[in-house]
Short mmCIF file of C-alpha atoms and ligand atoms in Angstrom, two decimals:
data_model
loop_
_atom_site.label_atom_id
_atom_site.label_comp_id
_atom_site.label_asym_id
_atom_site.label_seq_id
_atom_site.Cartn_x
_atom_site.Cartn_y
_atom_site.Cartn_z
CA MET G 1 35.40 0.55 -7.40
CA LYS G 2 33.19 -1.41 -5.02
CA THR G 3 29.80 -0.26 -3.78
CA ALA G 4 28.85 -0.72 -0.13
CA SER G 5 27.87 -4.22 0.93
CA ARG G 6 24.44 -2.92 2.01
CA LEU G 7 23.58 -2.65 -1.68
CA ASP G 8 24.41 -6.34 -2.14
CA ARG G 9 21.92 -7.18 0.62
CA ILE G 10 18.98 -5.65 -1.28
CA PRO G 11 16.89 -8.55 -2.65
CA PRO G 12 17.11 -9.07 -6.44
CA TYR G 13 14.76 -6.92 -8.47
CA LEU G 14 11.97 -9.32 -9.34
CA PHE G 15 10.51 -7.17 -12.07
CA ALA G 16 13.70 -7.23 -14.17
CA GLU G 17 12.53 -10.13 -16.36
CA ILE G 18 9.11 -8.47 -16.84
CA ASP G 19 10.78 -5.17 -17.72
CA ARG G 20 12.92 -6.93 -20.33
CA ARG G 21 9.88 -8.59 -21.95
CA ARG G 22 7.96 -5.29 -21.86
CA ASP G 23 10.78 -3.49 -23.67
CA GLU G 24 10.83 -6.26 -26.30
CA ALA G 25 7.05 -6.04 -26.76
CA VAL G 26 7.18 -2.24 -27.09
CA ALA G 27 9.97 -2.60 -29.68
CA ARG G 28 7.73 -5.02 -31.63
CA GLY G 29 5.01 -2.34 -31.63
CA VAL G 30 2.62 -4.17 -29.25
CA ASP G 31 -0.16 -1.93 -27.82
CA ILE G 32 0.66 -2.38 -24.13
CA ILE G 33 -1.94 -1.92 -21.37
CA ASN G 34 0.15 -1.09 -18.32
CA MET G 35 -1.71 -1.81 -15.09
CA GLY G 36 1.55 -2.22 -13.24
CA ILE G 37 2.12 1.04 -11.43
CA GLY G 38 0.27 2.56 -8.48
CA ASP G 39 0.52 6.05 -9.91
CA PRO G 40 -2.74 7.95 -10.54
CA ASP G 41 -3.25 8.91 -14.18
CA LYS G 42 -5.52 11.92 -13.49
CA PRO G 43 -4.28 15.49 -12.90
CA THR G 44 -3.92 17.12 -9.48
CA PRO G 45 -7.12 19.03 -8.50
CA GLU G 46 -7.23 22.59 -9.84
CA ILE G 47 -7.38 24.35 -6.47
CA VAL G 48 -4.08 22.69 -5.55
CA VAL G 49 -2.40 23.69 -8.81
CA GLU G 50 -3.73 27.27 -8.44
CA ALA G 51 -2.44 27.48 -4.85
CA MET G 52 0.97 26.37 -6.17
CA HIS G 53 0.96 29.12 -8.82
CA ARG G 54 0.28 31.74 -6.18
CA ALA G 55 2.83 30.28 -3.75
CA ILE G 56 5.65 30.05 -6.24
CA ASP G 57 5.19 33.71 -7.25
CA ASP G 58 5.84 34.70 -3.64
CA PRO G 59 9.60 35.03 -3.02
CA ALA G 60 9.00 34.19 0.65
CA THR G 61 8.65 30.55 -0.44
CA HIS G 62 12.04 30.45 -2.17
CA ASN G 63 14.46 30.02 0.72
CA TYR G 64 15.12 27.03 3.00
CA PRO G 65 11.96 25.79 4.70
CA PRO G 66 11.88 24.89 8.41
CA TYR G 67 13.05 21.25 8.43
CA LYS G 68 9.92 19.94 10.16
CA GLY G 69 7.51 21.90 7.96
CA THR G 70 6.09 25.41 8.24
CA ARG G 71 3.95 26.09 11.29
CA ALA G 72 0.99 26.74 8.93
CA TYR G 73 1.49 23.36 7.24
CA ARG G 74 1.73 21.40 10.49
CA GLU G 75 -1.38 23.15 11.85
CA ALA G 76 -3.31 22.47 8.64
CA ALA G 77 -2.24 18.81 8.72
CA ALA G 78 -3.30 18.44 12.39
CA ASN G 79 -6.65 20.14 11.66
CA TRP G 80 -7.26 17.94 8.62
CA PHE G 81 -6.47 14.89 10.73
CA GLU G 82 -8.89 15.99 13.47
CA ARG G 83 -11.66 16.72 10.96
CA ARG G 84 -11.09 13.39 9.19
CA PHE G 85 -10.60 11.03 12.13
CA GLY G 86 -12.15 12.93 15.05
CA VAL G 87 -8.91 12.83 17.06
CA GLY G 88 -7.48 16.20 18.09
CA GLY G 89 -5.34 17.83 20.74
CA TRP G 90 -2.15 17.58 18.67
CA ASP G 91 0.83 19.80 19.41
CA PRO G 92 1.98 20.84 15.90
CA ASP G 93 5.50 21.44 17.24
CA THR G 94 6.17 18.03 18.74
CA GLN G 95 3.60 15.61 17.33
CA VAL G 96 3.44 16.54 13.62
CA ILE G 97 6.22 16.72 11.02
CA SER G 98 6.15 17.25 7.25
CA SER G 99 7.55 14.58 4.93
CA ILE G 100 8.91 14.75 1.39
CA GLY G 101 6.35 12.07 0.57
CA SER G 102 5.86 9.10 2.88
CA LYS G 103 8.63 7.04 1.28
CA GLU G 104 11.27 9.42 2.63
CA ALA G 105 9.79 9.48 6.12
CA ILE G 106 9.34 5.70 6.19
CA HIS G 107 12.98 5.15 5.30
CA ASN G 108 14.27 7.75 7.76
CA THR G 109 12.20 6.30 10.61
CA PHE G 110 14.25 3.11 10.30
CA LEU G 111 17.46 5.16 10.59
CA ALA G 112 16.06 6.81 13.71
CA PHE G 113 15.11 3.59 15.54
CA VAL G 114 17.04 0.62 14.16
CA ASP G 115 20.60 -0.11 15.28
CA PRO G 116 22.72 -2.77 13.59
CA GLY G 117 21.33 -6.16 14.61
CA ASP G 118 17.96 -4.75 15.75
CA LEU G 119 14.79 -6.49 14.67
CA THR G 120 11.84 -5.05 12.74
CA LEU G 121 8.45 -6.69 12.20
CA ILE G 122 7.29 -6.19 8.63
CA PRO G 123 4.36 -7.59 6.64
CA ASP G 124 4.74 -9.93 3.66
CA PRO G 125 3.59 -9.18 0.98
CA ALA G 126 4.31 -5.47 1.43
CA TYR G 127 5.51 -2.17 0.06
CA PRO G 128 9.22 -3.01 -0.48
CA VAL G 129 10.63 -0.01 1.43
CA TYR G 130 10.12 -1.60 4.89
CA ARG G 131 12.49 -4.40 3.91
CA THR G 132 15.14 -2.32 2.17
CA ALA G 133 15.16 0.35 4.89
CA THR G 134 15.73 -2.35 7.52
CA ILE G 135 18.72 -3.51 5.47
CA PHE G 136 20.08 0.03 5.04
CA ALA G 137 19.87 0.53 8.81
CA GLY G 138 21.82 -2.71 9.35
CA GLY G 139 18.84 -4.39 11.01
CA GLU G 140 17.13 -7.72 10.55
CA TYR G 141 13.49 -8.25 9.67
CA TYR G 142 10.96 -10.81 10.83
CA THR G 143 8.13 -11.17 8.33
CA LEU G 144 4.46 -11.32 9.23
CA PRO G 145 2.55 -13.29 6.57
CA LEU G 146 -0.59 -11.56 5.25
CA LEU G 147 -2.84 -14.45 4.25
CA ALA G 148 -6.19 -14.41 2.48
CA GLU G 149 -7.69 -16.68 5.16
CA ASN G 150 -6.83 -14.02 7.81
CA GLN G 151 -8.27 -11.16 5.70
CA PHE G 152 -4.66 -10.11 5.04
CA LEU G 153 -4.13 -9.12 8.70
CA PRO G 154 -1.02 -10.42 10.50
CA ASP G 155 -1.52 -12.97 13.28
CA LEU G 156 0.00 -11.19 16.29
CA GLU G 157 -0.42 -14.29 18.49
CA ALA G 158 1.84 -16.24 16.15
CA ILE G 159 4.81 -13.94 16.83
CA PRO G 160 7.09 -15.69 19.35
CA ALA G 161 7.46 -13.66 22.59
CA ALA G 162 11.26 -13.60 22.23
CA VAL G 163 10.90 -12.08 18.75
CA ALA G 164 8.33 -9.52 19.95
CA ASP G 165 10.55 -8.50 22.87
CA ARG G 166 13.53 -7.96 20.57
CA ALA G 167 11.58 -5.98 17.95
CA LYS G 168 11.96 -2.19 17.79
CA LEU G 169 9.38 -1.37 15.11
CA LEU G 170 6.14 -2.92 13.88
CA TRP G 171 5.08 -1.81 10.38
CA LEU G 172 1.48 -1.95 9.21
CA ASN G 173 -0.29 -0.56 6.14
CA TYR G 174 -4.12 -0.50 5.96
CA PRO G 175 -5.80 -0.09 3.55
CA ASN G 176 -3.11 -2.43 2.27
CA ASN G 177 -0.87 -2.34 -0.75
CA PRO G 178 -0.77 -4.83 -2.48
CA THR G 179 -3.63 -6.96 -1.08
CA GLY G 180 -6.39 -4.32 -0.82
CA GLY G 181 -7.02 -5.63 2.73
CA ILE G 182 -8.54 -3.33 5.34
CA ALA G 183 -8.18 -3.29 9.13
CA PRO G 184 -11.05 -2.83 11.58
CA LEU G 185 -10.39 -0.53 14.55
CA GLU G 186 -10.61 -3.59 16.79
CA PHE G 187 -7.46 -4.98 15.11
CA PHE G 188 -5.64 -1.70 15.82
CA GLU G 189 -6.70 -2.01 19.48
CA ARG G 190 -4.96 -5.37 19.66
CA VAL G 191 -1.90 -3.89 17.95
CA VAL G 192 -1.66 -1.07 20.52
CA HIS G 193 -1.94 -3.58 23.37
CA PHE G 194 0.75 -5.78 21.77
CA ALA G 195 3.08 -2.79 21.26
CA LYS G 196 2.72 -1.64 24.87
CA LYS G 197 3.41 -5.12 26.16
CA HIS G 198 6.60 -5.49 24.09
CA ASP G 199 7.77 -1.85 24.02
CA ILE G 200 7.53 -1.46 20.24
CA LEU G 201 6.96 1.67 18.14
CA VAL G 202 4.06 0.98 15.76
CA CYS G 203 4.47 2.68 12.38
CA HIS G 204 1.21 2.79 10.47
CA ASP G 205 1.56 3.62 6.78
CA ASN G 206 -1.86 5.09 5.94
CA ALA G 207 -1.01 6.05 2.33
CA TYR G 208 -4.50 4.98 1.17
CA SER G 209 -6.51 6.59 3.99
CA GLU G 210 -8.80 8.40 1.52
CA MET G 211 -8.93 5.78 -1.22
CA ALA G 212 -12.04 3.84 -0.29
CA TYR G 213 -15.30 2.83 -1.94
CA ASP G 214 -18.93 1.99 -1.26
CA GLY G 215 -19.05 4.54 1.58
CA TYR G 216 -16.23 2.89 3.57
CA ARG G 217 -13.97 5.28 5.55
CA PRO G 218 -10.67 3.71 6.66
CA PRO G 219 -9.73 4.32 10.32
CA SER G 220 -6.53 5.72 11.81
CA ILE G 221 -4.66 3.67 14.40
CA LEU G 222 -4.53 6.91 16.43
CA GLN G 223 -8.29 6.57 17.03
CA VAL G 224 -7.44 3.83 19.55
CA PRO G 225 -7.28 5.29 23.09
CA GLY G 226 -3.65 5.29 24.23
CA ALA G 227 -2.27 4.79 20.71
CA LYS G 228 -0.30 8.05 21.04
CA ASP G 229 1.91 6.26 23.57
CA VAL G 230 3.18 3.78 20.98
CA ALA G 231 2.23 4.75 17.43
CA ILE G 232 3.00 7.15 14.62
CA GLU G 233 1.04 7.35 11.39
CA PHE G 234 2.23 8.27 7.88
CA LEU G 235 -0.25 10.25 5.75
CA SER G 236 0.41 11.30 2.18
CA CYS G 237 -1.13 13.60 -0.42
CA SER G 238 0.24 11.35 -3.19
CA LYS G 239 -2.47 8.84 -3.98
CA ALA G 240 -5.73 10.50 -2.86
CA TYR G 241 -5.10 13.88 -4.47
CA ASN G 242 -3.22 12.68 -7.58
CA MET G 243 -0.04 14.27 -6.21
CA THR G 244 2.60 11.52 -6.45
CA GLY G 245 5.05 13.86 -8.19
CA TRP G 246 4.75 16.65 -5.62
CA ARG G 247 6.40 14.70 -2.79
CA ILE G 248 4.47 15.86 0.26
CA GLY G 249 2.92 14.20 3.30
CA PHE G 250 3.14 14.26 7.07
CA VAL G 251 3.73 12.04 10.07
CA ILE G 252 1.67 12.41 13.25
CA GLY G 253 1.58 10.76 16.65
CA ASN G 254 3.98 9.67 19.38
CA GLN G 255 6.41 12.42 20.36
CA THR G 256 9.48 10.17 20.61
CA GLY G 257 8.70 8.79 17.16
CA ILE G 258 8.32 12.27 15.66
CA SER G 259 11.41 13.73 17.32
CA GLY G 260 13.57 10.73 16.34
CA LEU G 261 12.46 11.09 12.73
CA GLY G 262 13.01 14.86 12.94
CA GLN G 263 16.55 14.41 14.18
CA VAL G 264 17.41 12.21 11.20
CA LYS G 265 15.71 14.58 8.78
CA THR G 266 17.59 17.68 10.00
CA ASN G 267 20.78 15.84 9.16
CA ILE G 268 19.69 14.49 5.78
CA ASP G 269 17.24 16.82 4.04
CA SER G 270 16.24 20.43 4.46
CA GLY G 271 12.48 20.01 4.37
CA ALA G 272 9.81 20.24 1.68
CA PHE G 273 9.62 23.25 -0.69
CA LYS G 274 7.42 25.84 1.07
CA ALA G 275 5.31 26.41 -2.07
CA ILE G 276 4.46 22.70 -2.13
CA GLN G 277 3.45 22.87 1.52
CA GLN G 278 1.05 25.71 0.64
CA ALA G 279 -0.36 23.67 -2.21
CA ALA G 280 -0.86 20.72 0.15
CA ILE G 281 -2.75 22.99 2.56
CA ALA G 282 -5.15 23.61 -0.35
CA ALA G 283 -5.46 19.84 -0.86
CA PHE G 284 -6.40 19.43 2.83
CA SER G 285 -9.24 21.92 2.24
CA LEU G 286 -10.77 19.86 -0.60
CA SER G 287 -14.47 19.25 0.05
CA ASP G 288 -15.78 15.76 0.81
CA GLU G 289 -17.85 16.00 -2.39
CA ARG G 290 -14.78 16.71 -4.54
CA LEU G 291 -12.86 13.86 -2.90
CA GLU G 292 -15.78 11.53 -3.53
CA GLU G 293 -15.74 12.57 -7.20
CA LEU G 294 -12.06 11.66 -7.42
CA MET G 295 -12.74 8.28 -5.80
CA THR G 296 -15.71 7.50 -8.05
CA VAL G 297 -13.25 7.21 -10.95
CA TYR G 298 -11.45 4.35 -9.20
CA GLN G 299 -14.62 2.77 -7.88
CA ASN G 300 -15.95 2.47 -11.45
CA ARG G 301 -12.68 0.98 -12.65
CA ARG G 302 -12.67 -1.46 -9.74
CA ASN G 303 -16.17 -2.57 -10.76
CA ILE G 304 -15.06 -3.13 -14.36
CA VAL G 305 -12.07 -5.24 -13.27
CA VAL G 306 -13.98 -7.23 -10.64
CA GLU G 307 -16.94 -7.96 -12.94
CA GLY G 308 -14.57 -8.74 -15.80
CA LEU G 309 -12.49 -11.19 -13.77
CA ARG G 310 -15.67 -12.81 -12.40
CA SER G 311 -16.91 -13.31 -15.97
CA LEU G 312 -13.65 -15.21 -16.61
CA GLY G 313 -14.26 -17.48 -13.62
CA TRP G 314 -12.35 -15.65 -10.88
CA PRO G 315 -13.87 -15.99 -7.39
CA ILE G 316 -13.04 -12.45 -6.38
CA VAL G 317 -14.15 -10.20 -3.52
CA ALA G 318 -14.33 -6.52 -4.53
CA PRO G 319 -11.74 -4.56 -2.51
CA ARG G 320 -13.26 -1.72 -0.48
CA ALA G 321 -10.13 0.43 -0.61
CA THR G 322 -6.77 1.15 -2.32
CA LEU G 323 -5.83 1.47 -5.96
CA TYR G 324 -5.48 -2.29 -6.42
CA VAL G 325 -7.22 -5.55 -7.16
CA TRP G 326 -5.23 -8.50 -5.78
CA ALA G 327 -6.16 -11.77 -7.41
CA ALA G 328 -5.04 -15.41 -7.36
CA ILE G 329 -3.38 -16.84 -10.46
CA PRO G 330 -5.14 -19.73 -12.23
CA ARG G 331 -4.00 -23.16 -10.94
CA SER G 332 -2.78 -24.17 -14.38
CA PHE G 333 0.16 -21.76 -14.01
CA ASP G 334 3.18 -22.78 -11.90
CA SER G 335 4.00 -19.35 -10.55
CA SER G 336 3.04 -15.69 -10.47
CA LEU G 337 5.89 -14.97 -12.85
CA ALA G 338 4.66 -17.57 -15.37
CA PHE G 339 1.15 -16.08 -15.24
CA VAL G 340 2.13 -12.42 -15.65
CA SER G 341 4.52 -13.42 -18.44
CA ALA G 342 1.61 -15.09 -20.26
CA LEU G 343 -0.53 -11.95 -19.78
CA LEU G 344 2.23 -9.89 -21.35
CA ASP G 345 3.02 -12.27 -24.22
CA LYS G 346 -0.57 -13.18 -25.15
CA CYS G 347 -2.48 -10.01 -24.22
CA GLY G 348 0.04 -7.16 -24.02
CA ILE G 349 -1.03 -6.59 -20.39
CA ILE G 350 1.50 -5.58 -17.73
CA VAL G 351 0.81 -6.46 -14.09
CA PRO G 352 3.35 -7.22 -11.34
CA PRO G 353 3.70 -10.76 -9.99
CA GLY G 354 2.63 -11.07 -6.34
CA ASN G 355 5.99 -12.44 -5.22
CA GLY G 356 7.53 -9.06 -6.14
CA TYR G 357 6.07 -7.92 -2.78
CA GLY G 358 7.36 -10.86 -0.75
CA GLU G 359 7.27 -14.64 -0.73
CA HIS G 360 3.68 -14.76 0.58
CA GLY G 361 2.60 -12.86 -2.51
CA GLU G 362 3.45 -15.92 -4.63
CA GLY G 363 0.33 -17.24 -6.35
CA PHE G 364 -1.16 -13.75 -6.81
CA PHE G 365 -0.94 -10.81 -9.18
CA ARG G 366 -1.86 -7.14 -8.68
CA ILE G 367 -3.92 -4.94 -10.98
CA ALA G 368 -3.54 -1.17 -10.53
CA LEU G 369 -6.68 0.86 -11.29
CA THR G 370 -4.64 3.52 -13.06
CA VAL G 371 -5.78 3.19 -16.68
CA PRO G 372 -9.05 4.53 -18.19
CA ASP G 373 -12.26 2.45 -18.19
CA GLU G 374 -12.09 1.53 -21.87
CA ARG G 375 -8.53 0.21 -21.49
CA MET G 376 -9.64 -1.92 -18.51
CA ARG G 377 -12.47 -3.37 -20.62
CA GLU G 378 -10.04 -3.94 -23.48
CA ALA G 379 -7.73 -5.85 -21.08
CA ILE G 380 -10.60 -8.16 -20.05
CA HIS G 381 -11.54 -8.72 -23.73
CA ARG G 382 -7.96 -9.61 -24.59
CA MET G 383 -7.86 -12.15 -21.74
CA GLU G 384 -11.14 -13.67 -22.95
CA ALA G 385 -9.86 -13.83 -26.53
CA ALA G 386 -6.65 -15.55 -25.33
CA SER G 387 -8.74 -18.04 -23.29
CA ILE G 388 -7.10 -16.94 -20.05
CA ARG G 389 -9.59 -18.02 -17.40
CA TYR G 390 -9.43 -18.88 -13.74
CA ASP G 391 -9.35 -22.61 -13.12
CA ALA G 392 -9.60 -23.87 -9.56
C1 PLP H 1 2.62 4.72 -2.67
C2 PLP H 1 2.93 4.23 -1.31
C3 PLP H 1 3.74 4.97 -0.44
C4 PLP H 1 4.53 6.18 -0.88
O1 PLP H 1 3.85 7.32 -1.00
P1 PLP H 1 4.61 8.70 -1.20
O2 PLP H 1 3.94 9.58 -0.22
O3 PLP H 1 4.37 9.07 -2.62
O4 PLP H 1 6.05 8.51 -0.90
C5 PLP H 1 3.92 4.53 0.84
N1 PLP H 1 3.37 3.37 1.26
C6 PLP H 1 2.62 2.62 0.45
C7 PLP H 1 2.07 1.36 0.97
C8 PLP H 1 2.39 3.01 -0.86
O5 PLP H 1 1.69 2.22 -1.67
#
């Protein structure tokens, strides 16, 4: 039996070697500190869990949901968005749609807009779904390098006009996974101008919209005047509200973008469980104070990692957003893979190599702020004890 050739086109799984070494270490009884996964370790806020209990007891939630989300959910999402970003006037019927987590909606947007041979513009390094979804849709991707010297923003001027004219979709993600980079509104203004000029749908993955520190509030691309003409934005309850397992989010913006995605979704899934939509409505009502409390946990961990790495010689700028610290590997290591292998073998620490997110991630590694403070400190102590330091 032969699987479809599209599966052969998926790039090799770069974490396979790391996974193998991890399994060996666990078998040897090593006390592993896993800072590899961007999955919050804290529970979902109580008011969300309580709303779920009430919703699931109501038989009205048990049948098929409307495929684009309940009216109440789409209204709550649009209201949350207006309160958060100061941009309103959304039609919940045509400009907002529920998602079964952003990953689903991201993938299905490619199916809605990419024909075989079509071109997508995707960042590198990046969340791997943009690449694999292009492949599943039969398209081709053109990568936009995210470089430290450009604050991890793509250089739009460097995209050849012929490439820009051929492209159907431009994917962006700020605050950025894996680099922790952030985008000023002025950058989004240039993106909107670029998209209008080349007739491109901009897809902004704003999965970390609420995960910011030191008082920073990440913008929405839809705050740019005229962005509705060319952009859709993907918001998710997963990371901010410790709800990765619930699978709920929404997409908002350009009507053609939303209806294209909706058409794919009606033919593939049957919407998100209505009880989960009610729970998400409760998450949207979380107070700013409660959200800040949730974020303080990560801000403290970020401080521990940044100060710890600095004490070991790393010249590191504290990220103002996301769940990640993105750091260069010491020069004495040949590759990201060699460095993360040493961290695992000598310190029992698991972090992904930067090249797992694309070739421009080579030379970096990513630390996820998803283990408790004392484990983060322990990780720094182990590095110190193993004489793992940054050397320029
Ligand atoms: C985690 C993550 C997602 C997926 O979020 P879900 O809503 O849980 O599917 C999407 N994009 C980026 C960049 C992420 O890091």
